[in-house]
Amino acid sequence: QVQLAESGGGLVQPGGSLRLSCAASGISGIIFSSYVMGWYRQAPGQQRELVATMTGGGITNYADSVKGRFTISRDNAKATMYLQMNSLKPEDTAVYYCNAKQPFALPYWGQGTQVTVSS
């Protein structure tokens, strides 16, 4: 059973930066590397949307709204994923969720971490 724990959220002013972390427990680093890891977010009254994903081999995919501002990364040995968020905007305000997915299997989700961008 994979458990995901996000951290690093908080309140930041527009133009600021935050770094989110997602630590996976219950699996080894080798097994972690077989998962496609992703960040999703959900703003109040909105559907959950993709932010970024990364394969174990390092292939990344970003939502157009965050390209050039957010960077996803992972450390397979530590079974941890990161999201570096720069040039934050008020519209980035949301709960950010960590996701772990293997082919033909249901995904695992973390509990989420709140990111609020406001002056």
Tab-separated table of N, CA and C in Angstrom, residues 15-116:
chain	number	residue	atom	x	y	z
A	15	GLY	N	4.160	36.612	-7.343
A	15	GLY	CA	5.549	36.710	-7.771
A	15	GLY	C	6.507	35.893	-6.939
A	16	GLY	N	6.027	35.350	-5.838
A	16	GLY	CA	6.873	34.560	-4.952
A	16	GLY	C	7.032	33.123	-5.401
A	17	SER	N	7.719	32.359	-4.563
A	17	SER	CA	8.027	30.966	-4.874
A	17	SER	C	7.686	30.060	-3.696
A	18	LEU	N	7.385	28.820	-4.034
A	18	LEU	CA	7.194	27.758	-3.050
A	18	LEU	C	7.732	26.469	-3.638
A	19	ARG	N	8.151	25.567	-2.764
A	19	ARG	CA	8.562	24.236	-3.200
A	19	ARG	C	7.748	23.199	-2.449
A	20	LEU	N	6.983	22.424	-3.201
A	20	LEU	CA	6.197	21.349	-2.623
A	20	LEU	C	6.975	20.044	-2.678
A	21	SER	N	6.738	19.208	-1.688
A	21	SER	CA	7.337	17.867	-1.661
A	21	SER	C	6.239	16.829	-1.505
A	22	CYS	N	6.492	15.662	-2.048
A	22	CYS	CA	5.576	14.528	-1.894
A	22	CYS	C	6.430	13.309	-1.576
A	23	ALA	N	6.301	12.818	-0.357
A	23	ALA	CA	7.075	11.659	0.069
A	23	ALA	C	6.198	10.416	0.005
A	24	ALA	N	6.694	9.393	-0.661
A	24	ALA	CA	5.980	8.123	-0.769
A	24	ALA	C	6.527	7.146	0.256
A	25	SER	N	5.649	6.485	0.957
A	25	SER	CA	6.060	5.451	1.908
A	25	SER	C	5.357	4.144	1.567
A	26	GLY	N	5.938	3.062	2.056
A	26	GLY	CA	5.351	1.754	1.787
A	26	GLY	C	5.917	1.071	0.563
A	27	ILE	N	6.841	1.749	-0.136
A	27	ILE	CA	7.476	1.154	-1.316
A	27	ILE	C	8.947	1.513	-1.323
A	28	SER	N	9.717	0.689	-2.020
A	28	SER	CA	11.140	0.969	-2.136
A	28	SER	C	11.376	2.013	-3.228
A	29	GLY	N	12.598	2.523	-3.265
A	29	GLY	CA	12.945	3.485	-4.301
A	29	GLY	C	12.862	2.884	-5.691
A	30	ILE	N	13.208	1.602	-5.810
A	30	ILE	CA	13.145	0.939	-7.114
A	30	ILE	C	11.708	0.850	-7.591
A	31	ILE	N	10.791	0.465	-6.720
A	31	ILE	CA	9.378	0.392	-7.087
A	31	ILE	C	8.842	1.794	-7.357
A	32	PHE	N	9.266	2.778	-6.554
A	32	PHE	CA	8.827	4.160	-6.754
A	32	PHE	C	9.148	4.620	-8.169
A	33	SER	N	10.296	4.210	-8.676
A	33	SER	CA	10.711	4.660	-10.000
A	33	SER	C	9.812	4.126	-11.109
A	34	SER	N	9.011	3.117	-10.825
A	34	SER	CA	8.106	2.567	-11.833
A	34	SER	C	6.797	3.342	-11.926
A	35	TYR	N	6.573	4.245	-10.995
A	35	TYR	CA	5.348	5.038	-10.986
A	35	TYR	C	5.525	6.319	-11.796
A	36	VAL	N	4.493	6.669	-12.527
A	36	VAL	CA	4.394	8.022	-13.053
A	36	VAL	C	3.862	8.879	-11.910
A	37	MET	N	4.619	9.884	-11.553
A	37	MET	CA	4.231	10.761	-10.450
A	37	MET	C	3.681	12.069	-11.011
A	38	GLY	N	2.709	12.610	-10.302
A	38	GLY	CA	2.110	13.836	-10.809
A	38	GLY	C	1.624	14.751	-9.710
A	39	TRP	N	1.501	16.012	-10.066
A	39	TRP	CA	0.877	17.029	-9.226
A	39	TRP	C	-0.416	17.472	-9.900
A	40	TYR	N	-1.451	17.554	-9.103
A	40	TYR	CA	-2.741	18.057	-9.547
A	40	TYR	C	-3.163	19.142	-8.564
A	41	ARG	N	-4.115	19.973	-8.971
A	41	ARG	CA	-4.611	20.993	-8.062
A	41	ARG	C	-6.102	21.191	-8.245
A	42	GLN	N	-6.715	21.652	-7.179
A	42	GLN	CA	-8.155	21.913	-7.217
A	42	GLN	C	-8.439	23.204	-6.480
A	43	ALA	N	-8.956	24.168	-7.220
A	43	ALA	CA	-9.364	25.444	-6.645
A	43	ALA	C	-10.817	25.341	-6.209
A	44	PRO	N	-11.255	26.203	-5.284
A	44	PRO	CA	-12.644	26.153	-4.817
A	44	PRO	C	-13.627	26.261	-5.975
A	45	GLY	N	-14.566	25.345	-6.015
A	45	GLY	CA	-15.587	25.368	-7.049
A	45	GLY	C	-15.130	24.890	-8.411
A	46	GLN	N	-13.900	24.399	-8.483
A	46	GLN	CA	-13.345	23.954	-9.765
A	46	GLN	C	-13.045	22.459	-9.722
A	47	GLN	N	-12.913	21.875	-10.908
A	47	GLN	CA	-12.506	20.473	-10.988
A	47	GLN	C	-11.010	20.343	-10.749
A	48	ARG	N	-10.624	19.180	-10.299
A	48	ARG	CA	-9.198	18.909	-10.123
A	48	ARG	C	-8.543	18.890	-11.504
A	49	GLU	N	-7.379	19.527	-11.614
A	49	GLU	CA	-6.709	19.608	-12.906
A	49	GLU	C	-5.247	19.206	-12.787
A	50	LEU	N	-4.725	18.722	-13.908
A	50	LEU	CA	-3.328	18.340	-13.979
A	50	LEU	C	-2.441	19.572	-13.914
A	51	VAL	N	-1.378	19.474	-13.135
A	51	VAL	CA	-0.350	20.518	-13.108
A	51	VAL	C	0.882	20.031	-13.865
A	52	ALA	N	1.403	18.879	-13.457
A	52	ALA	CA	2.610	18.329	-14.088
A	52	ALA	C	2.745	16.860	-13.740
A	53	THR	N	3.364	16.114	-14.648
A	53	THR	CA	3.688	14.712	-14.377
A	53	THR	C	5.125	14.429	-14.776
A	54	MET	N	5.651	13.347	-14.219
A	54	MET	CA	7.016	12.951	-14.529
A	54	MET	C	7.134	11.432	-14.433
A	55	THR	N	7.679	10.818	-15.474
A	55	THR	CA	7.918	9.380	-15.435
A	55	THR	C	9.174	9.079	-14.620
A	56	GLY	N	9.355	7.815	-14.319
A	56	GLY	CA	10.549	7.426	-13.594
A	56	GLY	C	11.826	7.718	-14.364
A	57	GLY	N	11.707	7.759	-15.691
A	57	GLY	CA	12.859	8.039	-16.526
A	57	GLY	C	13.088	9.507	-16.795
A	58	GLY	N	12.198	10.358	-16.263
A	58	GLY	CA	12.424	11.790	-16.361
A	58	GLY	C	11.639	12.531	-17.431
A	59	ILE	N	10.718	11.858	-18.089
A	59	ILE	CA	9.892	12.556	-19.085
A	59	ILE	C	8.823	13.363	-18.363
A	60	THR	N	8.720	14.637	-18.711
A	60	THR	CA	7.806	15.532	-18.015
A	60	THR	C	6.699	16.036	-18.934
A	61	ASN	N	5.620	16.443	-18.291
A	61	ASN	CA	4.476	17.027	-18.984
A	61	ASN	C	3.902	18.104	-18.078
A	62	TYR	N	3.607	19.276	-18.662
A	62	TYR	CA	3.107	20.397	-17.874
A	62	TYR	C	1.816	20.937	-18.464
A	63	ALA	N	0.959	21.436	-17.579
A	63	ALA	CA	-0.182	22.208	-18.045
A	63	ALA	C	0.337	23.507	-18.656
A	64	ASP	N	-0.347	23.981	-19.687
A	64	ASP	CA	0.098	25.213	-20.342
A	64	ASP	C	0.172	26.381	-19.366
A	65	SER	N	-0.714	26.379	-18.383
A	65	SER	CA	-0.799	27.514	-17.456
A	65	SER	C	0.416	27.622	-16.537
A	66	VAL	N	1.209	26.554	-16.424
A	66	VAL	CA	2.360	26.593	-15.502
A	66	VAL	C	3.696	26.451	-16.224
A	67	LYS	N	3.675	26.225	-17.509
A	67	LYS	CA	4.928	26.059	-18.262
A	67	LYS	C	5.813	27.284	-18.109
A	68	GLY	N	7.080	27.033	-17.839
A	68	GLY	CA	8.036	28.118	-17.677
A	68	GLY	C	8.084	28.684	-16.263
A	69	ARG	N	7.126	28.299	-15.430
A	69	ARG	CA	7.095	28.801	-14.046
A	69	ARG	C	7.284	27.685	-13.018
A	70	PHE	N	6.744	26.508	-13.314
A	70	PHE	CA	6.814	25.374	-12.390
A	70	PHE	C	7.779	24.326	-12.944
A	71	THR	N	8.455	23.643	-12.035
A	71	THR	CA	9.354	22.559	-12.423
A	71	THR	C	9.111	21.346	-11.532
A	72	ILE	N	8.799	20.229	-12.157
A	72	ILE	CA	8.615	18.984	-11.428
A	72	ILE	C	9.921	18.208	-11.433
A	73	SER	N	10.206	17.556	-10.326
A	73	SER	CA	11.400	16.718	-10.246
A	73	SER	C	11.137	15.584	-9.266
A	74	ARG	N	12.025	14.607	-9.254
A	74	ARG	CA	11.864	13.476	-8.345
A	74	ARG	C	13.218	12.907	-7.989
A	75	ASP	N	13.282	12.316	-6.816
A	75	ASP	CA	14.464	11.606	-6.356
A	75	ASP	C	14.012	10.183	-6.069
A	76	ASN	N	14.247	9.289	-7.005
A	76	ASN	CA	13.745	7.921	-6.862
A	76	ASN	C	14.351	7.215	-5.655
A	77	ALA	N	15.612	7.502	-5.361
A	77	ALA	CA	16.259	6.848	-4.218
A	77	ALA	C	15.567	7.223	-2.915
A	78	LYS	N	15.044	8.445	-2.854
A	78	LYS	CA	14.352	8.913	-1.652
A	78	LYS	C	12.836	8.732	-1.744
A	79	ALA	N	12.373	8.206	-2.888
A	79	ALA	CA	10.928	8.036	-3.106
A	79	ALA	C	10.186	9.336	-2.838
A	80	THR	N	10.698	10.394	-3.408
A	80	THR	CA	10.141	11.726	-3.171
A	80	THR	C	10.054	12.495	-4.482
A	81	MET	N	8.986	13.274	-4.599
A	81	MET	CA	8.763	14.128	-5.763
A	81	MET	C	8.650	15.571	-5.291
A	82	TYR	N	9.003	16.488	-6.181
A	82	TYR	CA	8.989	17.908	-5.831
A	82	TYR	C	8.272	18.719	-6.904
A	83	LEU	N	7.818	19.893	-6.503
A	83	LEU	CA	7.291	20.861	-7.453
A	83	LEU	C	7.816	22.230	-7.045
A	84	GLN	N	8.729	22.756	-7.839
A	84	GLN	CA	9.231	24.110	-7.615
A	84	GLN	C	8.313	25.074	-8.358
A	85	MET	N	7.711	25.983	-7.623
A	85	MET	CA	6.749	26.923	-8.200
A	85	MET	C	7.312	28.339	-8.074
A	86	ASN	N	7.561	28.958	-9.197
A	86	ASN	CA	8.076	30.331	-9.239
A	86	ASN	C	7.059	31.260	-9.900
A	87	SER	N	7.246	32.537	-9.709
A	87	SER	CA	6.371	33.549	-10.322
A	87	SER	C	4.903	33.214	-10.073
A	88	LEU	N	4.590	32.928	-8.838
A	88	LEU	CA	3.235	32.498	-8.503
A	88	LEU	C	2.233	33.612	-8.720
A	89	LYS	N	1.031	33.206	-9.144
A	89	LYS	CA	-0.062	34.123	-9.428
A	89	LYS	C	-1.250	33.780	-8.528
A	90	PRO	N	-2.135	34.738	-8.317
A	90	PRO	CA	-3.322	34.432	-7.497
A	90	PRO	C	-4.122	33.240	-8.040
A	91	GLU	N	-4.129	33.073	-9.353
A	91	GLU	CA	-4.889	31.953	-9.935
A	91	GLU	C	-4.221	30.604	-9.701
A	92	ASP	N	-3.038	30.590	-9.117
A	92	ASP	CA	-2.411	29.321	-8.722
A	92	ASP	C	-2.925	28.847	-7.365
A	93	THR	N	-3.726	29.670	-6.709
A	93	THR	CA	-4.281	29.288	-5.412
A	93	THR	C	-5.153	28.053	-5.551
A	94	ALA	N	-4.845	27.025	-4.769
A	94	ALA	CA	-5.559	25.754	-4.848
A	94	ALA	C	-5.000	24.805	-3.801
A	95	VAL	N	-5.675	23.690	-3.640
A	95	VAL	CA	-5.098	22.568	-2.910
A	95	VAL	C	-4.332	21.725	-3.922
A	96	TYR	N	-3.092	21.454	-3.619
A	96	TYR	CA	-2.230	20.686	-4.519
A	96	TYR	C	-2.116	19.251	-4.016
A	97	TYR	N	-2.359	18.315	-4.936
A	97	TYR	CA	-2.367	16.900	-4.605
A	97	TYR	C	-1.256	16.162	-5.343
A	98	CYS	N	-0.692	15.215	-4.657
A	98	CYS	CA	0.311	14.317	-5.214
A	98	CYS	C	-0.394	13.045	-5.711
A	99	ASN	N	0.079	12.519	-6.834
A	99	ASN	CA	-0.550	11.357	-7.464
A	99	ASN	C	0.522	10.384	-7.906
A	100	ALA	N	0.269	9.093	-7.697
A	100	ALA	CA	1.208	8.056	-8.129
A	100	ALA	C	0.437	7.024	-8.935
A	101	LYS	N	0.926	6.715	-10.130
A	101	LYS	CA	0.156	5.863	-11.041
A	101	LYS	C	1.056	4.859	-11.728
A	102	GLN	N	0.598	3.610	-11.717
A	102	GLN	CA	1.210	2.581	-12.544
A	102	GLN	C	0.225	2.180	-13.633
A	103	PRO	N	0.716	1.655	-14.761
A	103	PRO	CA	-0.195	1.236	-15.830
A	103	PRO	C	-1.210	0.217	-15.348
A	104	PHE	N	-2.447	0.364	-15.771
A	104	PHE	CA	-3.527	-0.583	-15.528
A	104	PHE	C	-3.864	-0.721	-14.039
A	105	ALA	N	-3.536	0.297	-13.270
A	105	ALA	CA	-3.836	0.281	-11.839
A	105	ALA	C	-4.463	1.604	-11.437
A	106	LEU	N	-5.242	1.572	-10.367
A	106	LEU	CA	-5.814	2.810	-9.854
A	106	LEU	C	-4.706	3.659	-9.246
A	107	PRO	N	-4.834	4.977	-9.338
A	107	PRO	CA	-3.794	5.846	-8.778
A	107	PRO	C	-3.918	5.979	-7.269
A	108	TYR	N	-2.811	6.346	-6.656
A	108	TYR	CA	-2.806	6.727	-5.252
A	108	TYR	C	-2.797	8.257	-5.180
A	109	TRP	N	-3.442	8.776	-4.134
A	109	TRP	CA	-3.508	10.224	-3.937
A	109	TRP	C	-3.053	10.574	-2.528
A	110	GLY	N	-2.420	11.747	-2.411
A	110	GLY	CA	-2.132	12.287	-1.102
A	110	GLY	C	-3.323	13.067	-0.579
A	111	GLN	N	-3.164	13.625	0.615
A	111	GLN	CA	-4.250	14.364	1.252
A	111	GLN	C	-4.327	15.814	0.769
A	112	GLY	N	-3.259	16.296	0.160
A	112	GLY	CA	-3.270	17.654	-0.374
A	112	GLY	C	-2.606	18.651	0.547
A	113	THR	N	-2.096	19.711	-0.065
A	113	THR	CA	-1.506	20.818	0.691
A	113	THR	C	-1.990	22.128	0.083
A	114	GLN	N	-2.391	23.059	0.938
A	114	GLN	CA	-2.984	24.321	0.468
A	114	GLN	C	-1.887	25.287	0.034
A	115	VAL	N	-2.077	25.858	-1.139
A	115	VAL	CA	-1.228	26.943	-1.625
A	115	VAL	C	-2.125	28.156	-1.850
A	116	THR	N	-1.790	29.251	-1.196
A	116	THR	CA	-2.557	30.487	-1.334
A	116	THR	C	-1.621	31.592	-1.789
